[in-house]
Amino acid sequence: MSEQLKVGVAGLGLIGEVRARNIAQLPTARLRAVASRRAEVAKEVAQRYSADRFYTDYTDLFSDSELDAVIISTAVVDHVDHIIQAAARGLHIFVEKPVAFALADIDRAAAAVAEAEVYCQVGFQRRFDPGYVAARQQIEQGVIGRPVLFKGVSRDPFWPEKQDGPGYNTTFLDLGVHDFDLARWLMGSEVREIYATGATLVYPKLAEFGDLDNAVISLVFENGALGCIDLSRNARYGYDIRTEVLGDEGALLIGDLQQTSLITLTRQGVCHDVYPWYLDRFEEAFKIELATFVETVQSGQPPEVGIDEARRATQIGLAALESWQSKQAVLMVT
Amino acid sequence: MSEQLKVGVAGLGLIGEVRARNIAQLPTARLRAVASRRAEVAKEVAQRYSADRFYTDYTDLFSDSELDAVIISTAVVDHVDHIIQAAARGLHIFVEKPVAFALADIDRAAAAVAEAEVYCQVGFQRRFDPGYVAARQQIEQGVIGRPVLFKGVSRDPFWPEKQDGPGYNTTFLDLGVHDFDLARWLMGSEVREIYATGATLVYPKLAEFGDLDNAVISLVFENGALGCIDLSRNARYGYDIRTEVLGDEGALLIGDLQQTSLITLTRQGVCHDVYPWYLDRFEEAFKIELATFVETVQSGQPPEVGIDEARRATQIGLAALESWQSKQAVLMVT
Amino acid sequence: MSEQLKVGVAGLGLIGEVRARNIAQLPTARLRAVASRRAEVAKEVAQRYSADRFYTDYTDLFSDSELDAVIISTAVVDHVDHIIQAAARGLHIFVEKPVAFALADIDRAAAAVAEAEVYCQVGFQRRFDPGYVAARQQIEQGVIGRPVLFKGVSRDPFWPEKQDGPGYNTTFLDLGVHDFDLARWLMGSEVREIYATGATLVYPKLAEFGDLDNAVISLVFENGALGCIDLSRNARYGYDIRTEVLGDEGALLIGDLQQTSLITLTRQGVCHDVYPWYLDRFEEAFKIELATFVETVQSGQPPEVGIDEARRATQIGLAALESWQSKQAVLMVT
Amino acid sequence: MSEQLKVGVAGLGLIGEVRARNIAQLPTARLRAVASRRAEVAKEVAQRYSADRFYTDYTDLFSDSELDAVIISTAVVDHVDHIIQAAARGLHIFVEKPVAFALADIDRAAAAVAEAEVYCQVGFQRRFDPGYVAARQQIEQGVIGRPVLFKGVSRDPFWPEKQDGPGYNTTFLDLGVHDFDLARWLMGSEVREIYATGATLVYPKLAEFGDLDNAVISLVFENGALGCIDLSRNARYGYDIRTEVLGDEGALLIGDLQQTSLITLTRQGVCHDVYPWYLDRFEEAFKIELATFVETVQSGQPPEVGIDEARRATQIGLAALESWQSKQAVLMVT
């Protein structure tokens, strides 16, 4: 085995802490440091997962000369700046999705990564979920023939108000990007045309941000295949992620609505639970994703999900936004 | 097409009325007459399903010179007398299960049927359910290899008090016979050994009749395969019939716990309904069963489920009863 | 019970024969006559279901003075002419969907029905499927709160070539109308805006007819709710009809992908069957639908699904067609 | 947080390695050492999970003065000797199930543990599976009323030949003990009576060891409730663990037959995968189990699953064995 990759984690929100824990548990990596502006949190997480040290300033983390790689789990608006800093220090980078809300910003990040010749993986964890991995394999094996329709469902159980900054359409650009990424990945074709409708039906406050809580998006792929995606912030029953690919010889359904294996039968009928949140649904995918990051950095293989792929997903999200605003179908420029 | 079979229905309880309706709907049969001791019921059912006439005395029905066949849906304790009467008139017979609670009674009925050279089918409708039919076909095709374990679940949502007469163990002899019949039919082997435990845990009144509300039965088949069956009168959530066959190359599960195709997702989880009662679960099987009866009578084929097969199922039920009472395993005499 | 309704069936294709059988089996109705241009078929079906007579000319059927009502299961292009003839004879009418492919034709039929003051029900059988009925009830009871998203999937296992005439877009106007009807019925709001994409990916021949084999349709309802529907002719695995309603307090899923209750477990995994065709999936709904037709005619209640409702579904289909052709969203004129 | 518990792992077979990895990943514990008679394995596992050291002699591990606790994942026949050694060194103990194949051996182990006043938890991991935990909670909350029937299914996909030593009935004493433990735990009552049937139908070689490959066991609990368990070594389709509790107000089903969330629909039907093996099905339970071990040792709480509970499960297994051999029901001595 090669030496352990020394990793730092910047940003210790919900997902940042998961990243720290997963790095700490990887035999192939070592949790060198964590950083959060909230000193208490940084200290506690460092202690819990035996990080060698903690910082309250991200720049200090990026300057840690012992680091090989950094995980950027900070606010989306800070991603690009942090990527640029980390790249400048020669650090390999794992950054949460979306990389940014604007293509120009992603381009700046990509340029910095290219110039520094560092590795940069973007956190589309669904690509590492065993169900999605098996789906892709079956598509490649021809099990369902030629894919002709992509369907995506991404529904949060509520609008996570605190996490969203004002002024950004997070429904298309933060929630929807997962589906835009899956669409390209599973269909093996780029999106050519997009039409989006949306509404603010449950959280009026979202309208103030130019955001929405429910959306339906139609896609046409370059190879002629079709797609549709629905996004919602009000799946009160749980975290509901389902994906479907229809081919000319069969179909695949990915996603399930049951967390534990308990089914309860009473006079009220037959009932079971649902995954409450993305950290539960993709717990395993998050682990495999980071293990893959470490492994590809160590082996020098090309990144599984590079910054260029993230750019394309965001590009689709921006086209969806434009379509929604203009009430016109939007042709992708490629 | 041959001429319509002219059928009479004796007994118009829950299942008797279903039989009348199903005969009325068969293009191959004609509902000649119905009979019930309750004159109003007989009249109403005759009218509803366009029977040519109705009787309030079963003997009058059996004496109807226009009849080709009769369905005996009367009380279990009257089955044998009615079979003997019908056979004596040369009528073909469909009789509900169980034929009787004692082997000697079944033997008398069988003798009458044999002497009159009439056709007699016994109402084990599960054998006509499309799921069970497909299961048997897959076993015959070797899909699961050699069957090594039979499992049966038969659970009523409640104890149908009024239908049971005092003094009979209906749990083994009325509910369980379905599983005993399926066991022989699906495993392709006779039962050699049986051990039964049981208890009166929910309906104390059943103990007065020498009956019980929950039972677990172990089986060993002549070919060495094993079996277990659980019976209950208190499946509050619905009518629960599940069967399983494990082979040395796979397994089959038959039975489901969902009636309509609606699934409801709320904060309480994911829920759906259950079949409430046997008339719902086996609605289609009851139709196919009678169509088969009519067809085999008309074509002169041997009966699908003859009185000898019913005898064997009851024999297993009696052995279960003996085992429960003696707390010993019972060897079947064959 | 009121006297039996004397019913004739015009057209004896797949669905026409089902109609004849279901009428024959209804205690509330009598199968007076059937009609088909194929004399042999008419004769055989009449005999099989004990119709009093058969015709080889539809006009003869509509002229039968014994008839109370007629079921029009003829080719879509003949529907309107047949409705007008039947209405002129004072017959109550049950007509298959779609009533016609053009609004002007539907309007002519509606005028004839109105003038003759006869009853006219259109065959949207999904509204009578127990799962859909339960879904509507739960929506009305507020189980899922306010509906904000409608989703429909209608996929045929293949393109039923023979049934389609050249020159009509049957995907939107024949297959899709079911979903357009469900959308209005379950969401309790009219469609305001529609955007459709589609493609001919599997059956090139369909392009000659201005038809397509896969389509994705986005909807906006008058109350602001959203919708999306996907239609396909190539669900090789079976007949796949699923509907979903997301509310602000929960969601409903209607539709299932399992026909019999058998599950097979082998080294290849866990497998079960699928409904092969609409006659299987909606067998029960077709029966309830006709029973309701007879019952409402006999009781003088307003029709469950009137010709005006069918008009609205077709109107949505035509808007979808226009959208697909123009590549623009289409606003519904109401 | 209290200081990390320094843990050693004795035995590095399939499960031993999982234990080492899980300890290495626990923030509350430190993997002090691993031991295996196979030097290469010991070295490799130690390196992979950053153990401080490794041993090739178990006695050396137990003598490591830095250890707080030891996990005994060695062969069943060595468990008791290893427990005694570890207890003598004052080490807290986690031992795999079954503790031993004979009650006298378990008693010797229990005495050593008691004398040394160390903590000893036995590895019944199903008790930590989220589905089983939720089931127990619902039973305690009265969701299904009073439990009246326990059902257990434990089926291995094959007979893991190498792991079994000659001369022991591993089906009852190694596989079945899980169900015997669950039975007591979920029903809240001891087993009073047991009857077992079994056969060697697939692996003739097992007969040489007095073992069997399929078994059916009936139980009667002290409170009068019933139970049945089936055990098999030939579930070719995968690792099949299902448990059911029927109460007088409802029922619980625990266990599922799907691993990833992918469903494949083709002309062959609807198919999905199955858990291949216990390490997959109980991956999470194994982690929670060890975390609980560490937590209870650190907090001084009583063990979740003590050696006395393991004794009772084995006692039921021995009674099953006796019943099978004697063909008599066996009354438990308590």
PDB file of C-alpha atoms in Angstrom, chain B residues 7 9 14-31 45 49 71 94 96 125 279 282-291 294, chain C residues 24-25 27 287:
ATOM      1  CA  VAL B   7     -76.125 -25.526 -12.718  1.00  0.00           C
ATOM      2  CA  VAL B   9     -76.348 -23.629  -6.253  1.00  0.00           C
ATOM      3  CA  LEU B  14     -71.043 -15.487   1.413  1.00  0.00           C
ATOM      4  CA  ILE B  15     -69.432 -18.032  -0.840  1.00  0.00           C
ATOM      5  CA  GLY B  16     -72.692 -19.469  -2.185  1.00  0.00           C
ATOM      6  CA  GLU B  17     -73.687 -16.124  -3.560  1.00  0.00           C
ATOM      7  CA  VAL B  18     -70.279 -15.751  -5.220  1.00  0.00           C
ATOM      8  CA  ARG B  19     -70.787 -19.161  -6.806  1.00  0.00           C
ATOM      9  CA  ALA B  20     -74.216 -18.144  -8.119  1.00  0.00           C
ATOM     10  CA  ARG B  21     -72.814 -14.935  -9.584  1.00  0.00           C
ATOM     11  CA  ASN B  22     -69.863 -16.655 -11.176  1.00  0.00           C
ATOM     12  CA  ILE B  23     -72.063 -19.320 -12.772  1.00  0.00           C
ATOM     13  CA  ALA B  24     -74.410 -16.600 -14.039  1.00  0.00           C
ATOM     14  CA  GLN B  25     -71.451 -14.887 -15.684  1.00  0.00           C
ATOM     15  CA  LEU B  26     -70.020 -17.966 -17.361  1.00  0.00           C
ATOM     16  CA  PRO B  27     -70.944 -18.180 -21.050  1.00  0.00           C
ATOM     17  CA  THR B  28     -70.514 -21.948 -20.785  1.00  0.00           C
ATOM     18  CA  ALA B  29     -73.070 -22.376 -17.982  1.00  0.00           C
ATOM     19  CA  ARG B  30     -76.593 -21.378 -17.074  1.00  0.00           C
ATOM     20  CA  LEU B  31     -77.747 -20.649 -13.533  1.00  0.00           C
ATOM     21  CA  VAL B  45     -80.231 -14.016  -5.376  1.00  0.00           C
ATOM     22  CA  TYR B  49     -78.435 -13.363 -11.219  1.00  0.00           C
ATOM     23  CA  ILE B  71     -72.662 -26.535  -6.383  1.00  0.00           C
ATOM     24  CA  PHE B  94     -68.827 -29.082  -7.033  1.00  0.00           C
ATOM     25  CA  GLU B  96     -66.840 -26.468  -1.000  1.00  0.00           C
ATOM     26  CA  GLN B 125     -59.559 -22.380  -5.150  1.00  0.00           C
ATOM     27  CA  LEU B 279     -63.426 -13.152  -1.341  1.00  0.00           C
ATOM     28  CA  PHE B 282     -59.257 -15.032  -4.467  1.00  0.00           C
ATOM     29  CA  GLU B 283     -61.942 -13.297  -6.521  1.00  0.00           C
ATOM     30  CA  GLU B 284     -60.313 -14.327  -9.778  1.00  0.00           C
ATOM     31  CA  ALA B 285     -59.417 -17.822  -8.555  1.00  0.00           C
ATOM     32  CA  PHE B 286     -63.051 -18.506  -7.689  1.00  0.00           C
ATOM     33  CA  LYS B 287     -64.055 -17.629 -11.243  1.00  0.00           C
ATOM     34  CA  ILE B 288     -61.375 -19.731 -12.892  1.00  0.00           C
ATOM     35  CA  GLU B 289     -62.190 -22.619 -10.566  1.00  0.00           C
ATOM     36  CA  LEU B 290     -65.847 -22.746 -11.631  1.00  0.00           C
ATOM     37  CA  ALA B 291     -65.022 -22.225 -15.286  1.00  0.00           C
ATOM     38  CA  VAL B 294     -67.843 -26.560 -16.100  1.00  0.00           C
TER      39      VAL B 294
ATOM     40  CA  ALA C  24     -73.401 -10.132 -20.550  1.00  0.00           C
ATOM     41  CA  GLN C  25     -72.142 -10.617 -17.009  1.00  0.00           C
ATOM     42  CA  PRO C  27     -77.106  -8.636 -13.661  1.00  0.00           C
ATOM     43  CA  LYS C 287     -66.213  -3.939 -15.445  1.00  0.00           C
TER      44      LYS C 287
END
